[in-house]
Amino acid sequence: MNTKWAGLLGISGLFFLCVTSYSLQGCRKEPPQAHVEKTVLSNSETQKGHKELGLALYEKGKNAEAIEEFKKAITDNTADVTVYFTLASVYSDEEMIREAIGAYKKVIELEPNHIEAHYNLGFILLDEDSCEEGIKELKKVLEIDPTYEDVSYSLGDAYYACKKIDDAIETWKTLLLNDPDDSVLHYNLGLAYRDKRQWELAMSEVEKAIACNPKNEDAKKLFQQLTTKKRGVKRSGNVKSKKRTEDKNK
């Protein structure tokens, strides 16, 4: 072969190989570096997002799914006070009482002065007839914040429900110092004095309850009971939560 043509063929072959190599490189579908970093970040967020996902599911009312996400957060050691407190609320909603109690106690372990945890735990314990523990939790709320809304009223109700009548009376009398025209408190005192068979005091408190709120039907019924010959023989009537009764009598 002519040396000239051989040289040209050699150059052409090299050119073809370069073009082919370039084309093959261009056909490879390797992701850009930025895309790789984005994927890794997404996976990382998934691993650390059990708390956020659990909260979102709870807000949507998907309690079972929320519980699973919160459990994963606990397993991953990413659970905090918010996780345990919300988990306790979910358990309570689902009537998983033992689990709710455990979760609230964990909140208190992590944050000893967590008012809502003490408050909610107190009510659950009272519902479970654990009077001493329930009252202790409500008293802890008052110790942390004496101005916390409704806890004093709740404590009075708790004393009464647990048959600590004298403690209930003292609690309600103290509340009346700040609100002497509270029909609910006078009615509750009427019940307490009736249970102690202190008829005159009972009647006096019931009359005050009616005077403060003529629409207080519970007080009217108690008044009728106290004025009959069988007064005090049949124990009926329950103490009223201030909020429930006020709404009822509007």
PDB file of C-alpha atoms in Angstrom:
ATOM      1  CA  MET A   1       0.000   0.000   0.000  1.00  0.00           C
ATOM      2  CA  ASN A   2       1.102   3.515  -0.763  1.00  0.00           C
ATOM      3  CA  THR A   3       2.745   5.030   2.270  1.00  0.00           C
ATOM      4  CA  LYS A   4       0.704   8.192   1.856  1.00  0.00           C
ATOM      5  CA  TRP A   5      -2.602   6.314   1.959  1.00  0.00           C
ATOM      6  CA  ALA A   6      -1.452   4.223   4.884  1.00  0.00           C
ATOM      7  CA  GLY A   7      -0.750   7.372   6.832  1.00  0.00           C
ATOM      8  CA  LEU A   8      -4.165   8.787   5.999  1.00  0.00           C
ATOM      9  CA  LEU A   9      -5.901   5.575   6.998  1.00  0.00           C
ATOM     10  CA  GLY A  10      -4.050   5.591  10.287  1.00  0.00           C
ATOM     11  CA  ILE A  11      -5.152   9.131  11.041  1.00  0.00           C
ATOM     12  CA  SER A  12      -8.741   8.302  10.036  1.00  0.00           C
ATOM     13  CA  GLY A  13      -8.767   5.239  12.290  1.00  0.00           C
ATOM     14  CA  LEU A  14      -7.632   7.256  15.238  1.00  0.00           C
ATOM     15  CA  PHE A  15     -10.316   9.856  14.552  1.00  0.00           C
ATOM     16  CA  PHE A  16     -12.990   7.128  14.380  1.00  0.00           C
ATOM     17  CA  LEU A  17     -11.881   5.636  17.678  1.00  0.00           C
ATOM     18  CA  CYS A  18     -12.013   9.024  19.386  1.00  0.00           C
ATOM     19  CA  VAL A  19     -15.483   9.756  18.049  1.00  0.00           C
ATOM     20  CA  THR A  20     -16.715   6.316  19.074  1.00  0.00           C
ATOM     21  CA  SER A  21     -15.267   6.640  22.551  1.00  0.00           C
ATOM     22  CA  TYR A  22     -16.823  10.092  22.974  1.00  0.00           C
ATOM     23  CA  SER A  23     -20.216   8.789  21.814  1.00  0.00           C
ATOM     24  CA  LEU A  24     -20.149   5.897  24.247  1.00  0.00           C
ATOM     25  CA  GLN A  25     -19.297   8.216  27.113  1.00  0.00           C
ATOM     26  CA  GLY A  26     -22.193  10.452  26.151  1.00  0.00           C
ATOM     27  CA  CYS A  27     -24.629   7.515  26.189  1.00  0.00           C
ATOM     28  CA  ARG A  28     -23.838   6.592  29.772  1.00  0.00           C
ATOM     29  CA  LYS A  29     -26.661   7.716  32.094  1.00  0.00           C
ATOM     30  CA  GLU A  30     -24.598   8.622  35.094  1.00  0.00           C
ATOM     31  CA  PRO A  31     -26.436  11.081  37.376  1.00  0.00           C
ATOM     32  CA  PRO A  32     -24.851  14.470  37.955  1.00  0.00           C
ATOM     33  CA  GLN A  33     -23.095  14.937  41.283  1.00  0.00           C
ATOM     34  CA  ALA A  34     -25.759  17.351  42.524  1.00  0.00           C
ATOM     35  CA  HIS A  35     -28.475  14.725  42.020  1.00  0.00           C
ATOM     36  CA  VAL A  36     -26.533  12.179  44.081  1.00  0.00           C
ATOM     37  CA  GLU A  37     -26.237  14.600  46.986  1.00  0.00           C
ATOM     38  CA  LYS A  38     -29.966  15.345  46.856  1.00  0.00           C
ATOM     39  CA  THR A  39     -30.829  11.654  47.067  1.00  0.00           C
ATOM     40  CA  VAL A  40     -28.595  11.138  50.092  1.00  0.00           C
ATOM     41  CA  LEU A  41     -30.152  14.146  51.826  1.00  0.00           C
ATOM     42  CA  SER A  42     -33.626  12.787  51.214  1.00  0.00           C
ATOM     43  CA  ASN A  43     -32.716   9.456  52.760  1.00  0.00           C
ATOM     44  CA  SER A  44     -31.246  11.226  55.752  1.00  0.00           C
ATOM     45  CA  GLU A  45     -34.404  13.262  56.232  1.00  0.00           C
ATOM     46  CA  THR A  46     -36.474  10.099  56.088  1.00  0.00           C
ATOM     47  CA  GLN A  47     -34.432   8.554  58.870  1.00  0.00           C
ATOM     48  CA  LYS A  48     -34.743  11.630  61.088  1.00  0.00           C
ATOM     49  CA  GLY A  49     -38.337  12.493  60.227  1.00  0.00           C
ATOM     50  CA  HIS A  50     -40.294   9.970  62.310  1.00  0.00           C
ATOM     51  CA  LYS A  51     -41.197  12.653  64.840  1.00  0.00           C
ATOM     52  CA  GLU A  52     -42.483  15.078  62.215  1.00  0.00           C
ATOM     53  CA  LEU A  53     -44.343  12.351  60.336  1.00  0.00           C
ATOM     54  CA  GLY A  54     -45.900  11.093  63.555  1.00  0.00           C
ATOM     55  CA  LEU A  55     -47.108  14.582  64.455  1.00  0.00           C
ATOM     56  CA  ALA A  56     -48.585  15.058  60.987  1.00  0.00           C
ATOM     57  CA  LEU A  57     -50.400  11.720  61.154  1.00  0.00           C
ATOM     58  CA  TYR A  58     -51.757  12.563  64.603  1.00  0.00           C
ATOM     59  CA  GLU A  59     -53.129  15.859  63.317  1.00  0.00           C
ATOM     60  CA  LYS A  60     -54.935  13.907  60.574  1.00  0.00           C
ATOM     61  CA  GLY A  61     -56.451  11.541  63.104  1.00  0.00           C
ATOM     62  CA  LYS A  62     -54.387   8.560  61.944  1.00  0.00           C
ATOM     63  CA  ASN A  63     -53.520   7.396  65.423  1.00  0.00           C
ATOM     64  CA  ALA A  64     -52.309   3.880  64.630  1.00  0.00           C
ATOM     65  CA  GLU A  65     -49.850   5.151  62.040  1.00  0.00           C
ATOM     66  CA  ALA A  66     -48.745   7.962  64.349  1.00  0.00           C
ATOM     67  CA  ILE A  67     -47.978   5.480  67.118  1.00  0.00           C
ATOM     68  CA  GLU A  68     -45.757   3.471  64.791  1.00  0.00           C
ATOM     69  CA  GLU A  69     -43.790   6.558  63.731  1.00  0.00           C
ATOM     70  CA  PHE A  70     -43.303   7.661  67.322  1.00  0.00           C
ATOM     71  CA  LYS A  71     -42.085   4.177  68.244  1.00  0.00           C
ATOM     72  CA  LYS A  72     -39.542   4.406  65.421  1.00  0.00           C
ATOM     73  CA  ALA A  73     -38.380   7.768  66.758  1.00  0.00           C
ATOM     74  CA  ILE A  74     -37.887   6.157  70.168  1.00  0.00           C
ATOM     75  CA  THR A  75     -35.952   3.274  68.621  1.00  0.00           C
ATOM     76  CA  ASP A  76     -33.745   5.728  66.704  1.00  0.00           C
ATOM     77  CA  ASN A  77     -33.123   7.763  69.869  1.00  0.00           C
ATOM     78  CA  THR A  78     -34.609  10.828  68.181  1.00  0.00           C
ATOM     79  CA  ALA A  79     -37.627  11.032  70.506  1.00  0.00           C
ATOM     80  CA  ASP A  80     -37.965  14.111  72.698  1.00  0.00           C
ATOM     81  CA  VAL A  81     -40.545  15.476  75.144  1.00  0.00           C
ATOM     82  CA  THR A  82     -42.890  16.399  72.299  1.00  0.00           C
ATOM     83  CA  VAL A  83     -42.845  12.843  70.965  1.00  0.00           C
ATOM     84  CA  TYR A  84     -43.617  11.267  74.335  1.00  0.00           C
ATOM     85  CA  PHE A  85     -46.295  13.834  75.222  1.00  0.00           C
ATOM     86  CA  THR A  86     -48.080  13.440  71.893  1.00  0.00           C
ATOM     87  CA  LEU A  87     -47.733   9.678  72.109  1.00  0.00           C
ATOM     88  CA  ALA A  88     -49.372   9.803  75.538  1.00  0.00           C
ATOM     89  CA  SER A  89     -52.241  11.809  74.048  1.00  0.00           C
ATOM     90  CA  VAL A  90     -52.662   9.267  71.245  1.00  0.00           C
ATOM     91  CA  TYR A  91     -52.680   6.392  73.716  1.00  0.00           C
ATOM     92  CA  SER A  92     -55.253   8.226  75.797  1.00  0.00           C
ATOM     93  CA  ASP A  93     -57.446   8.828  72.737  1.00  0.00           C
ATOM     94  CA  GLU A  94     -57.243   5.117  71.940  1.00  0.00           C
ATOM     95  CA  GLU A  95     -58.016   4.199  75.570  1.00  0.00           C
ATOM     96  CA  MET A  96     -54.654   2.484  75.921  1.00  0.00           C
ATOM     97  CA  ILE A  97     -54.500   3.615  79.524  1.00  0.00           C
ATOM     98  CA  ARG A  98     -51.428   1.740  80.753  1.00  0.00           C
ATOM     99  CA  GLU A  99     -49.408   2.952  77.774  1.00  0.00           C
ATOM    100  CA  ALA A 100     -50.654   6.530  78.249  1.00  0.00           C
ATOM    101  CA  ILE A 101     -49.614   6.515  81.905  1.00  0.00           C
ATOM    102  CA  GLY A 102     -46.167   5.238  80.966  1.00  0.00           C
ATOM    103  CA  ALA A 103     -45.720   7.891  78.279  1.00  0.00           C
ATOM    104  CA  TYR A 104     -46.782  10.740  80.590  1.00  0.00           C
ATOM    105  CA  LYS A 105     -44.383   9.501  83.249  1.00  0.00           C
ATOM    106  CA  LYS A 106     -41.606   9.497  80.647  1.00  0.00           C
ATOM    107  CA  VAL A 107     -42.411  13.127  79.823  1.00  0.00           C
ATOM    108  CA  ILE A 108     -42.133  14.010  83.511  1.00  0.00           C
ATOM    109  CA  GLU A 109     -38.864  12.105  83.739  1.00  0.00           C
ATOM    110  CA  LEU A 110     -37.447  14.199  80.904  1.00  0.00           C
ATOM    111  CA  GLU A 111     -39.059  17.443  82.049  1.00  0.00           C
ATOM    112  CA  PRO A 112     -40.085  17.315  85.730  1.00  0.00           C
ATOM    113  CA  ASN A 113     -42.047  20.583  85.609  1.00  0.00           C
ATOM    114  CA  HIS A 114     -44.113  19.737  82.524  1.00  0.00           C
ATOM    115  CA  ILE A 115     -47.477  21.078  83.718  1.00  0.00           C
ATOM    116  CA  GLU A 116     -49.727  19.479  81.101  1.00  0.00           C
ATOM    117  CA  ALA A 117     -48.186  16.050  81.682  1.00  0.00           C
ATOM    118  CA  HIS A 118     -48.829  16.248  85.438  1.00  0.00           C
ATOM    119  CA  TYR A 119     -52.355  17.565  84.814  1.00  0.00           C
ATOM    120  CA  ASN A 120     -53.364  14.910  82.271  1.00  0.00           C
ATOM    121  CA  LEU A 121     -51.706  12.125  84.219  1.00  0.00           C
ATOM    122  CA  GLY A 122     -53.614  13.211  87.303  1.00  0.00           C
ATOM    123  CA  PHE A 123     -56.952  12.854  85.547  1.00  0.00           C
ATOM    124  CA  ILE A 124     -56.087   9.443  84.101  1.00  0.00           C
ATOM    125  CA  LEU A 125     -55.043   8.164  87.518  1.00  0.00           C
ATOM    126  CA  LEU A 126     -58.230   9.506  89.085  1.00  0.00           C
ATOM    127  CA  ASP A 127     -60.308   7.781  86.399  1.00  0.00           C
ATOM    128  CA  GLU A 128     -58.463   4.588  87.291  1.00  0.00           C
ATOM    129  CA  ASP A 129     -59.402   5.089  90.971  1.00  0.00           C
ATOM    130  CA  SER A 130     -55.813   5.841  91.926  1.00  0.00           C
ATOM    131  CA  CYS A 131     -56.908   8.705  94.147  1.00  0.00           C
ATOM    132  CA  GLU A 132     -53.730   9.385  96.049  1.00  0.00           C
ATOM    133  CA  GLU A 133     -51.543   9.411  92.936  1.00  0.00           C
ATOM    134  CA  GLY A 134     -54.035  11.452  90.926  1.00  0.00           C
ATOM    135  CA  ILE A 135     -54.410  14.097  93.612  1.00  0.00           C
ATOM    136  CA  LYS A 136     -50.634  14.204  94.010  1.00  0.00           C
ATOM    137  CA  GLU A 137     -50.248  15.040  90.306  1.00  0.00           C
ATOM    138  CA  LEU A 138     -52.843  17.839  90.459  1.00  0.00           C
ATOM    139  CA  LYS A 139     -51.199  19.286  93.555  1.00  0.00           C
ATOM    140  CA  LYS A 140     -47.883  19.200  91.700  1.00  0.00           C
ATOM    141  CA  VAL A 141     -49.435  21.390  89.009  1.00  0.00           C
ATOM    142  CA  LEU A 142     -50.415  23.950  91.647  1.00  0.00           C
ATOM    143  CA  GLU A 143     -46.927  23.775  93.086  1.00  0.00           C
ATOM    144  CA  ILE A 144     -45.388  24.529  89.687  1.00  0.00           C
ATOM    145  CA  ASP A 145     -47.921  27.203  88.724  1.00  0.00           C
ATOM    146  CA  PRO A 146     -50.579  28.289  91.264  1.00  0.00           C
ATOM    147  CA  THR A 147     -52.366  30.247  88.512  1.00  0.00           C
ATOM    148  CA  TYR A 148     -52.760  27.306  86.115  1.00  0.00           C
ATOM    149  CA  GLU A 149     -56.282  27.428  84.700  1.00  0.00           C
ATOM    150  CA  ASP A 150     -58.916  25.208  86.356  1.00  0.00           C
ATOM    151  CA  VAL A 151     -56.542  23.022  88.372  1.00  0.00           C
ATOM    152  CA  SER A 152     -57.946  24.249  91.690  1.00  0.00           C
ATOM    153  CA  TYR A 153     -61.475  23.440  90.544  1.00  0.00           C
ATOM    154  CA  SER A 154     -60.305  20.038  89.363  1.00  0.00           C
ATOM    155  CA  LEU A 155     -58.580  19.406  92.669  1.00  0.00           C
ATOM    156  CA  GLY A 156     -61.781  20.181  94.562  1.00  0.00           C
ATOM    157  CA  ASP A 157     -63.698  17.752  92.352  1.00  0.00           C
ATOM    158  CA  ALA A 158     -60.975  15.134  92.879  1.00  0.00           C
ATOM    159  CA  TYR A 159     -61.163  15.463  96.660  1.00  0.00           C
ATOM    160  CA  TYR A 160     -64.923  15.046  96.540  1.00  0.00           C
ATOM    161  CA  ALA A 161     -64.806  12.038  94.192  1.00  0.00           C
ATOM    162  CA  CYS A 162     -62.222  10.401  96.454  1.00  0.00           C
ATOM    163  CA  LYS A 163     -64.456  11.034  99.505  1.00  0.00           C
ATOM    164  CA  LYS A 164     -62.083  13.570 100.988  1.00  0.00           C
ATOM    165  CA  ILE A 165     -65.014  15.844 101.764  1.00  0.00           C
ATOM    166  CA  ASP A 166     -63.262  18.180 104.200  1.00  0.00           C
ATOM    167  CA  ASP A 167     -60.446  18.815 101.717  1.00  0.00           C
ATOM    168  CA  ALA A 168     -63.009  19.513  98.992  1.00  0.00           C
ATOM    169  CA  ILE A 169     -64.827  21.992 101.228  1.00  0.00           C
ATOM    170  CA  GLU A 170     -61.643  23.869 102.060  1.00  0.00           C
ATOM    171  CA  THR A 171     -60.653  24.033  98.386  1.00  0.00           C
ATOM    172  CA  TRP A 172     -64.034  25.410  97.281  1.00  0.00           C
ATOM    173  CA  LYS A 173     -64.194  27.904 100.158  1.00  0.00           C
ATOM    174  CA  THR A 174     -60.769  29.204  99.174  1.00  0.00           C
ATOM    175  CA  LEU A 175     -61.911  29.643  95.555  1.00  0.00           C
ATOM    176  CA  LEU A 176     -64.980  31.550  96.713  1.00  0.00           C
ATOM    177  CA  LEU A 177     -62.746  34.176  98.282  1.00  0.00           C
ATOM    178  CA  ASN A 178     -61.842  35.321  94.776  1.00  0.00           C
ATOM    179  CA  ASP A 179     -65.270  34.730  93.247  1.00  0.00           C
ATOM    180  CA  PRO A 180     -68.015  34.920  95.916  1.00  0.00           C
ATOM    181  CA  ASP A 181     -70.815  34.842  93.317  1.00  0.00           C
ATOM    182  CA  ASP A 182     -69.776  31.543  91.749  1.00  0.00           C
ATOM    183  CA  SER A 183     -72.992  29.509  91.627  1.00  0.00           C
ATOM    184  CA  VAL A 184     -71.166  26.264  90.891  1.00  0.00           C
ATOM    185  CA  LEU A 185     -68.933  26.500  93.947  1.00  0.00           C
ATOM    186  CA  HIS A 186     -71.891  27.241  96.226  1.00  0.00           C
ATOM    187  CA  TYR A 187     -73.757  24.274  94.774  1.00  0.00           C
ATOM    188  CA  ASN A 188     -70.767  21.985  95.280  1.00  0.00           C
ATOM    189  CA  LEU A 189     -70.450  23.152  98.875  1.00  0.00           C
ATOM    190  CA  GLY A 190     -74.152  22.426  99.336  1.00  0.00           C
ATOM    191  CA  LEU A 191     -73.567  18.850  98.250  1.00  0.00           C
ATOM    192  CA  ALA A 192     -70.562  18.472 100.524  1.00  0.00           C
ATOM    193  CA  TYR A 193     -72.374  19.815 103.582  1.00  0.00           C
ATOM    194  CA  ARG A 194     -75.358  17.603 102.789  1.00  0.00           C
ATOM    195  CA  ASP A 195     -73.070  14.560 102.759  1.00  0.00           C
ATOM    196  CA  LYS A 196     -71.791  15.609 106.182  1.00  0.00           C
ATOM    197  CA  ARG A 197     -75.442  16.050 107.281  1.00  0.00           C
ATOM    198  CA  GLN A 198     -74.811  19.680 108.102  1.00  0.00           C
ATOM    199  CA  TRP A 199     -78.239  20.695 106.888  1.00  0.00           C
ATOM    200  CA  GLU A 200     -78.219  24.392 107.680  1.00  0.00           C
ATOM    201  CA  LEU A 201     -74.903  24.971 105.968  1.00  0.00           C
ATOM    202  CA  ALA A 202     -76.043  22.899 103.010  1.00  0.00           C
ATOM    203  CA  MET A 203     -79.254  24.883 102.638  1.00  0.00           C
ATOM    204  CA  SER A 204     -77.402  28.177 102.960  1.00  0.00           C
ATOM    205  CA  GLU A 205     -74.989  27.273 100.144  1.00  0.00           C
ATOM    206  CA  VAL A 206     -77.753  26.016  97.854  1.00  0.00           C
ATOM    207  CA  GLU A 207     -79.742  29.217  98.341  1.00  0.00           C
ATOM    208  CA  LYS A 208     -76.635  31.217  97.452  1.00  0.00           C
ATOM    209  CA  ALA A 209     -76.152  29.077  94.361  1.00  0.00           C
ATOM    210  CA  ILE A 210     -79.687  29.824  93.172  1.00  0.00           C
ATOM    211  CA  ALA A 211     -79.365  33.510  94.012  1.00  0.00           C
ATOM    212  CA  CYS A 212     -76.162  33.748  91.976  1.00  0.00           C
ATOM    213  CA  ASN A 213     -77.689  31.877  89.055  1.00  0.00           C
ATOM    214  CA  PRO A 214     -81.475  31.350  88.998  1.00  0.00           C
ATOM    215  CA  LYS A 215     -80.995  28.962  86.028  1.00  0.00           C
ATOM    216  CA  ASN A 216     -78.921  26.521  88.053  1.00  0.00           C
ATOM    217  CA  GLU A 217     -81.258  23.518  87.799  1.00  0.00           C
ATOM    218  CA  ASP A 218     -78.950  21.269  89.811  1.00  0.00           C
ATOM    219  CA  ALA A 219     -79.110  23.672  92.736  1.00  0.00           C
ATOM    220  CA  LYS A 220     -82.905  23.778  92.502  1.00  0.00           C
ATOM    221  CA  LYS A 221     -83.109  19.994  92.664  1.00  0.00           C
ATOM    222  CA  LEU A 222     -80.814  19.914  95.673  1.00  0.00           C
ATOM    223  CA  PHE A 223     -82.933  22.597  97.340  1.00  0.00           C
ATOM    224  CA  GLN A 224     -86.047  20.446  96.896  1.00  0.00           C
ATOM    225  CA  GLN A 225     -84.207  17.439  98.315  1.00  0.00           C
ATOM    226  CA  LEU A 226     -83.080  19.357 101.374  1.00  0.00           C
ATOM    227  CA  THR A 227     -86.563  20.681 102.102  1.00  0.00           C
ATOM    228  CA  THR A 228     -88.273  17.269 102.087  1.00  0.00           C
ATOM    229  CA  LYS A 229     -88.777  15.087 105.118  1.00  0.00           C
ATOM    230  CA  LYS A 230     -86.328  12.553 103.658  1.00  0.00           C
ATOM    231  CA  ARG A 231     -83.548  15.054 103.258  1.00  0.00           C
ATOM    232  CA  GLY A 232     -80.140  13.513 103.383  1.00  0.00           C
ATOM    233  CA  VAL A 233     -81.451   9.949 103.478  1.00  0.00           C
ATOM    234  CA  LYS A 234     -80.969   9.412  99.771  1.00  0.00           C
ATOM    235  CA  ARG A 235     -77.655  10.692  98.501  1.00  0.00           C
ATOM    236  CA  SER A 236     -77.960  12.024  94.959  1.00  0.00           C
ATOM    237  CA  GLY A 237     -76.308  14.678  92.874  1.00  0.00           C
ATOM    238  CA  ASN A 238     -72.728  15.155  91.783  1.00  0.00           C
ATOM    239  CA  VAL A 239     -70.342  18.048  92.015  1.00  0.00           C
ATOM    240  CA  LYS A 240     -70.221  20.109  88.881  1.00  0.00           C
ATOM    241  CA  SER A 241     -67.235  21.269  86.960  1.00  0.00           C
ATOM    242  CA  LYS A 242     -67.351  25.023  86.725  1.00  0.00           C
ATOM    243  CA  LYS A 243     -66.957  25.061  82.955  1.00  0.00           C
ATOM    244  CA  ARG A 244     -69.536  22.352  82.270  1.00  0.00           C
ATOM    245  CA  THR A 245     -72.156  23.943  84.483  1.00  0.00           C
ATOM    246  CA  GLU A 246     -71.599  27.460  83.199  1.00  0.00           C
ATOM    247  CA  ASP A 247     -72.029  26.267  79.615  1.00  0.00           C
ATOM    248  CA  LYS A 248     -75.113  24.324  80.567  1.00  0.00           C
ATOM    249  CA  ASN A 249     -76.783  27.284  82.233  1.00  0.00           C
ATOM    250  CA  LYS A 250     -76.142  29.809  79.461  1.00  0.00           C
TER     251      LYS A 250
END
